[in-house]
PDB file of C-alpha atoms in Angstrom:
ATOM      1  CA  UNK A   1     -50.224  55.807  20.514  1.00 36.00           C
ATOM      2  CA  UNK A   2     -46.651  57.193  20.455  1.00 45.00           C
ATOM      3  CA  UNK A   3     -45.002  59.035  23.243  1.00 48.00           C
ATOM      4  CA  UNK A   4     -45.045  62.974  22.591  1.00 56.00           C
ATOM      5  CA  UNK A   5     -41.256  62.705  23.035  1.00 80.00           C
ATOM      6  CA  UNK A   6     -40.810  60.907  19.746  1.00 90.00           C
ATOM      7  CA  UNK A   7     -39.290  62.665  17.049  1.00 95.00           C
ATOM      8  CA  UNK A   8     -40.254  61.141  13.575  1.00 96.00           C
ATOM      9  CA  UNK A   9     -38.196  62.420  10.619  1.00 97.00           C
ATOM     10  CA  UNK A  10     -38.482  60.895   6.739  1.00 97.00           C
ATOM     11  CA  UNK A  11     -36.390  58.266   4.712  1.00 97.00           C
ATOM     12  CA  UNK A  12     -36.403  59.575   0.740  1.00 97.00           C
ATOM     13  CA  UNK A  13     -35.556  56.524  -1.242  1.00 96.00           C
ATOM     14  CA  UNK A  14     -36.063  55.456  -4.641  1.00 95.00           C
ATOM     15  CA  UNK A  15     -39.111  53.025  -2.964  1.00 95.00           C
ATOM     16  CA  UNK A  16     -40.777  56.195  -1.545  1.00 96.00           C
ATOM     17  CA  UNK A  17     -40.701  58.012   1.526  1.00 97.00           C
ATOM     18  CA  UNK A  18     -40.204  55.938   4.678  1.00 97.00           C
ATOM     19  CA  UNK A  19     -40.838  57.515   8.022  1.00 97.00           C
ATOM     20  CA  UNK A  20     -38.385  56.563  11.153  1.00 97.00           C
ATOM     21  CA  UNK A  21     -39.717  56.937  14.727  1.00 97.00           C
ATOM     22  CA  UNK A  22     -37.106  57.705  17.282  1.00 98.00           C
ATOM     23  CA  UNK A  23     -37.411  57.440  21.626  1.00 96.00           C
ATOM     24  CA  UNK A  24     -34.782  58.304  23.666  1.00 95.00           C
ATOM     25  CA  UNK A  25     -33.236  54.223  23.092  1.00 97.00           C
ATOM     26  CA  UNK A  26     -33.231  54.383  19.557  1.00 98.00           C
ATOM     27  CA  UNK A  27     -35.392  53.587  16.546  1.00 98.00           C
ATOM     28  CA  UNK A  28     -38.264  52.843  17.897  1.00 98.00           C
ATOM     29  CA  UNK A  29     -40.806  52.474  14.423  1.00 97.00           C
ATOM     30  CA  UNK A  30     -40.371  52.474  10.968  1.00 97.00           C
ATOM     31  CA  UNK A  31     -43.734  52.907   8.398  1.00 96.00           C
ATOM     32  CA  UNK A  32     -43.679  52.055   4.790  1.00 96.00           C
ATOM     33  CA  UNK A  33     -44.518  54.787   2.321  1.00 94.00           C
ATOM     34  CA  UNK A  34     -47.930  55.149   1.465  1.00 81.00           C
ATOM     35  CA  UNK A  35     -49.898  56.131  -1.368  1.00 50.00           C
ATOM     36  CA  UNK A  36     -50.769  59.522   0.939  1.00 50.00           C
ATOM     37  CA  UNK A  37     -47.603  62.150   2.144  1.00 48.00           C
ATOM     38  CA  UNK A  38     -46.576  60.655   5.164  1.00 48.00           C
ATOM     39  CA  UNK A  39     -47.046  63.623   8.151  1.00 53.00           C
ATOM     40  CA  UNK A  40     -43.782  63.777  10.084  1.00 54.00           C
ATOM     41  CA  UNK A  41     -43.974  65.394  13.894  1.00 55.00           C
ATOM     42  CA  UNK A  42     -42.459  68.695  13.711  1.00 51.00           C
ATOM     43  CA  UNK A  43     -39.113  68.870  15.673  1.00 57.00           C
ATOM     44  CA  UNK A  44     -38.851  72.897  15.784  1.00 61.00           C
ATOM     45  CA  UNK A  45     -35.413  72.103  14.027  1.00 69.00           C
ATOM     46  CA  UNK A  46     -34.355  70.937  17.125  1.00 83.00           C
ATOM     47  CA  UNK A  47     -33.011  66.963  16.944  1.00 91.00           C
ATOM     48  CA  UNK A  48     -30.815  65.822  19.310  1.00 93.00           C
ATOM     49  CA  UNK A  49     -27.520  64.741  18.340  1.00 93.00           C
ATOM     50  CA  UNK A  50     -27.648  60.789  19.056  1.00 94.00           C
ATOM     51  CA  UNK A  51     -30.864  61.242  16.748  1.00 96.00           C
ATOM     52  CA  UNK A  52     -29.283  62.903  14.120  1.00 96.00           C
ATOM     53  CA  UNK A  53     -26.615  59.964  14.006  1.00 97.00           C
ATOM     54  CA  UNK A  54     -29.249  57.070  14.588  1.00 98.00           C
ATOM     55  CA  UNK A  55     -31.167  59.033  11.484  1.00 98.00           C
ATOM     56  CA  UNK A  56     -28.027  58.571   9.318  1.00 98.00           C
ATOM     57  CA  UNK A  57     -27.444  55.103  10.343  1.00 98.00           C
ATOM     58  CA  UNK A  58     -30.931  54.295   9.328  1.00 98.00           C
ATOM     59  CA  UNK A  59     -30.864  55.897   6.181  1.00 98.00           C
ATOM     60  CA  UNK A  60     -27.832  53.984   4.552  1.00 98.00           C
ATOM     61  CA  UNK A  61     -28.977  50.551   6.412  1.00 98.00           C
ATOM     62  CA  UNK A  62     -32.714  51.032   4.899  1.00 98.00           C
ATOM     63  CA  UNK A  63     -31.273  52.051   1.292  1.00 97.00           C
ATOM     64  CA  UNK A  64     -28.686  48.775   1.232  1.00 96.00           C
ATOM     65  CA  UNK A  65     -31.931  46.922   1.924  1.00 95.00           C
ATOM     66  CA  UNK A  66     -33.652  48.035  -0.470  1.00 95.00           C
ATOM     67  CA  UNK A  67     -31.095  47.569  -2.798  1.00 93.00           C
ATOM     68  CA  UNK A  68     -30.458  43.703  -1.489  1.00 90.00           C
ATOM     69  CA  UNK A  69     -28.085  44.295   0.583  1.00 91.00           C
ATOM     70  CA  UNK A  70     -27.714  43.544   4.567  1.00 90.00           C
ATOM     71  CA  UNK A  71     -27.498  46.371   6.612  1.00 92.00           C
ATOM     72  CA  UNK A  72     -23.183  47.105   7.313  1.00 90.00           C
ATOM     73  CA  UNK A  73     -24.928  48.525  10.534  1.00 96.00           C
ATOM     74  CA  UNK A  74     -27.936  49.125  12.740  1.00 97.00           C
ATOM     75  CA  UNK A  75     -28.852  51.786  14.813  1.00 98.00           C
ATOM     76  CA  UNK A  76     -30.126  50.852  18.450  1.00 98.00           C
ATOM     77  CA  UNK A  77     -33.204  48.994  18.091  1.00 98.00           C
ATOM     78  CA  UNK A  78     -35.766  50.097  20.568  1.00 98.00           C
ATOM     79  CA  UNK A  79     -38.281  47.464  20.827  1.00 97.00           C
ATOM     80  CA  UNK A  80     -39.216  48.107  24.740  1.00 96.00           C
ATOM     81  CA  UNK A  81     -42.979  48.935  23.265  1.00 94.00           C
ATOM     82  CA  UNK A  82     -43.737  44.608  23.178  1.00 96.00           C
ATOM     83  CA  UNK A  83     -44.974  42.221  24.994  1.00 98.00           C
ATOM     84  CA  UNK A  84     -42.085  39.410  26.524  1.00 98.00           C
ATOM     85  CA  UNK A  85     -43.688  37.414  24.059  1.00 98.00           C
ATOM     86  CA  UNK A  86     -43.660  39.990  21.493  1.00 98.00           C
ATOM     87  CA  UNK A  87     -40.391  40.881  22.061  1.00 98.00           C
ATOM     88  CA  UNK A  88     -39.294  36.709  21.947  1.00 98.00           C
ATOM     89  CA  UNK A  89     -40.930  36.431  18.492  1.00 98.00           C
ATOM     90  CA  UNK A  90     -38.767  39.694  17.570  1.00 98.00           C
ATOM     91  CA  UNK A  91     -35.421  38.661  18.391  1.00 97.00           C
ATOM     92  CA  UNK A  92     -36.081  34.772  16.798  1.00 98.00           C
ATOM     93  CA  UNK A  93     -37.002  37.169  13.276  1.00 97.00           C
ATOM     94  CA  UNK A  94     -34.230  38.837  13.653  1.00 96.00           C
ATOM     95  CA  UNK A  95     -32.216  35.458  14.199  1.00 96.00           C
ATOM     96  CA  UNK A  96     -33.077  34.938  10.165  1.00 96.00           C
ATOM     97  CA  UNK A  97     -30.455  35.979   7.393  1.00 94.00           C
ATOM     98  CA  UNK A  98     -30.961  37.597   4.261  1.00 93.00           C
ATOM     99  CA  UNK A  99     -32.680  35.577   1.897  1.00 93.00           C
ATOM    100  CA  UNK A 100     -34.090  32.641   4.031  1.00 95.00           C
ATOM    101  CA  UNK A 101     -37.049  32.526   5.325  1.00 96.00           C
ATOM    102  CA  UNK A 102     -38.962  30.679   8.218  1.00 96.00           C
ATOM    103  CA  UNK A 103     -42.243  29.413   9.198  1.00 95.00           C
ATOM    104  CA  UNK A 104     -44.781  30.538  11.581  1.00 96.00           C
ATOM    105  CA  UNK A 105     -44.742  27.470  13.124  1.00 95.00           C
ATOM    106  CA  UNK A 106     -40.598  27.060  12.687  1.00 96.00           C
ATOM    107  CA  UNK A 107     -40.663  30.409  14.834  1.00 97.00           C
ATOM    108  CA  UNK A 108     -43.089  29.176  17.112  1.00 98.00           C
ATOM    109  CA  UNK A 109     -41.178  26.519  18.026  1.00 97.00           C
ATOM    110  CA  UNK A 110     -37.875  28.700  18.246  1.00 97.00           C
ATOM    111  CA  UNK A 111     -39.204  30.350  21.203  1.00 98.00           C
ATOM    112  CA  UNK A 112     -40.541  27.354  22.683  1.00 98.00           C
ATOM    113  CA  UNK A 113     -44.242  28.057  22.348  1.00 97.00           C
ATOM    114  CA  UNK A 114     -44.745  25.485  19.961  1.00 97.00           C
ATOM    115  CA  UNK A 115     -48.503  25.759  19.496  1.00 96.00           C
ATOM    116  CA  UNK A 116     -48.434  29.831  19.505  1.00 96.00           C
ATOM    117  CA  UNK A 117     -48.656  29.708  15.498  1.00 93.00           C
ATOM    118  CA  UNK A 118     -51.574  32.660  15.344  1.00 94.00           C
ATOM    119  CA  UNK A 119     -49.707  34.487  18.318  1.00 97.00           C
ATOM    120  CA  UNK A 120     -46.519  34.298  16.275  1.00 97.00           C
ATOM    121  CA  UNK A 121     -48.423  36.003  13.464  1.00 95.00           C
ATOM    122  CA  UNK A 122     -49.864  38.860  15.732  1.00 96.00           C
ATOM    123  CA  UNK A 123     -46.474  40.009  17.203  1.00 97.00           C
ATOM    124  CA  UNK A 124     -45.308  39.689  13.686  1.00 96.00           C
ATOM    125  CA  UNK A 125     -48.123  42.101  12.582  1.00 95.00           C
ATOM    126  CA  UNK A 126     -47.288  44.328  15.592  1.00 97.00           C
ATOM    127  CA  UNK A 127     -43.731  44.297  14.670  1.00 97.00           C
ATOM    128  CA  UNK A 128     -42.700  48.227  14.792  1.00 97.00           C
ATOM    129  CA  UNK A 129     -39.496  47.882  12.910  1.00 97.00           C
ATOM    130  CA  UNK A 130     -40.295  46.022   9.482  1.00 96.00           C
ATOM    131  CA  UNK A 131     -37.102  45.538   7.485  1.00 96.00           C
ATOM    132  CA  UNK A 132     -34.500  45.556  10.354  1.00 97.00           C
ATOM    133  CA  UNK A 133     -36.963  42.960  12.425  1.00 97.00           C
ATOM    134  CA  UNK A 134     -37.239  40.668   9.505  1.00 96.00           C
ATOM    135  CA  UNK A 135     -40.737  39.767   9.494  1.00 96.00           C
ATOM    136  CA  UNK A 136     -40.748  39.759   5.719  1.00 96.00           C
ATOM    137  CA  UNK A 137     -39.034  35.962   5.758  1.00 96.00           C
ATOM    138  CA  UNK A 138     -41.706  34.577   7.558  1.00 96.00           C
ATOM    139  CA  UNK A 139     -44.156  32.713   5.948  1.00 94.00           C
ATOM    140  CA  UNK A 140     -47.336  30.616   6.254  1.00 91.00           C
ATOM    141  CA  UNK A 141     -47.299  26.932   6.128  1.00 85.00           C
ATOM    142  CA  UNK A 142     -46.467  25.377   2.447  1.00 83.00           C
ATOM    143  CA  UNK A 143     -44.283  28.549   1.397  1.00 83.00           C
ATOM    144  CA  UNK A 144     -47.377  30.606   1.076  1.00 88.00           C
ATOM    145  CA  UNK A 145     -46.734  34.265   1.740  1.00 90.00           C
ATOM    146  CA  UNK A 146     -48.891  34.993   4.521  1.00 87.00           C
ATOM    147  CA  UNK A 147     -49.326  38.383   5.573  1.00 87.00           C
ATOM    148  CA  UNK A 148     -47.710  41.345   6.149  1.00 91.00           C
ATOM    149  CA  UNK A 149     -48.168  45.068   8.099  1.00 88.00           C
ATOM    150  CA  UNK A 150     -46.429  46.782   5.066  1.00 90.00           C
ATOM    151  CA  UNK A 151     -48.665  45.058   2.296  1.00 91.00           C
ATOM    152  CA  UNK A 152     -47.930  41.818   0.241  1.00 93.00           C
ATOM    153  CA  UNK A 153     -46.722  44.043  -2.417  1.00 94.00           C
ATOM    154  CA  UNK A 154     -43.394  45.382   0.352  1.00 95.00           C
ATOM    155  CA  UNK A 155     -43.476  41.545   1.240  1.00 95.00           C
ATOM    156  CA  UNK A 156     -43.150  40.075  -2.448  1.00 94.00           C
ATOM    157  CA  UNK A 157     -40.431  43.040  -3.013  1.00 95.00           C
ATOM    158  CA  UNK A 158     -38.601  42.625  -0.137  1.00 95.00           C
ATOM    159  CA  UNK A 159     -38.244  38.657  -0.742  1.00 95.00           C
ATOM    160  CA  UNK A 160     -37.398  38.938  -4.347  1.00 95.00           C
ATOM    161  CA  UNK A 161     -34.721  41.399  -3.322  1.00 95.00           C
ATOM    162  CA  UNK A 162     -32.758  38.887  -1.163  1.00 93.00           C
ATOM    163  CA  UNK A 163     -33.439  36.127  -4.178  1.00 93.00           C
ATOM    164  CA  UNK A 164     -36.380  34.539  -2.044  1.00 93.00           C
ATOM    165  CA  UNK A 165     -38.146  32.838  -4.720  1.00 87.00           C
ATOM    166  CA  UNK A 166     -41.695  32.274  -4.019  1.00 83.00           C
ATOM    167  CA  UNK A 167     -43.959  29.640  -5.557  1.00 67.00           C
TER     168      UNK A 167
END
């Protein structure tokens, strides 16, 4: 459930529309479009002004990765919403570059919970910022793509965009 202090506004990109969720720290969730309208909170026109400038620096980060690119620049990433262990698995992902990928188990391992392989897989599906919290690279044992909270489809395009060839 979100806090009623949120303020979600849209992402129009050539992909579809995206939908950022903003707290008072920063970018706090980002969904995938869907095949339905995404339903944005209405802000009354009213967005504060650190929003309005996180917004922006969303926008162009989200459309360079979509077209490839990294991200020149983030906004803050507010990932207070996780678990420690959540929150470890988070910051190893976002430890991975553009176009490499990792293991469950290589992540696992990362954060010293070398065993954790499903739990590793669980914060990665409860991961609230997909794209900017890399959890596209990671992949099941063997290369195989796994799974992933935005659909294989997003995962598969995603990859393929940072020339992550897949067997």
């Amino acid at each position: 459930m979100q806090p009623s202090n949120e303020i979600q506004l849209p992402i129009a990109t050539l992909d579809g529309q995206f939908v950022a969720h903003y707290s008072e720290k920063g970018l706090a969730g980002l969904d995938f479009p869907s095949a339905r309208v995404a339903k944005t909170k209405s802000t009354n026109g009213v967005v504060p002004a650190p929003v309005v400038g996180w917004h922006r620096t969303t926008t162009a980060a989200l459309k360079r990765v979509l077209d490839g690119e990294p991200p020149e620049i983030l906004p803050p990433l507010d990932l207070s919403a996780g678990t420690d262990f959540q929150k470890s698995v988070w910051n190893a992902l976002r430890q991975i570059r553009a176009g490499q990928t990792r293991s469950y188990g290589e992540i696992a391992k990362a954060i010293g919970k070398p065993n954790a392989l499903r739990a590793v897989g669980g914060a990665c599906g409860a991961n609230p910022i997909p794209v900017f919290v890399p959890c596209h690279r990671v992949l099941a044992a063997n290369r195989k793509i796994g799974g992933f909270s935005g659909g294989l489809d997003w995962k598969r395009k995603l990859l393929a965009r940072e020339g992550v060839q897949l067997s």
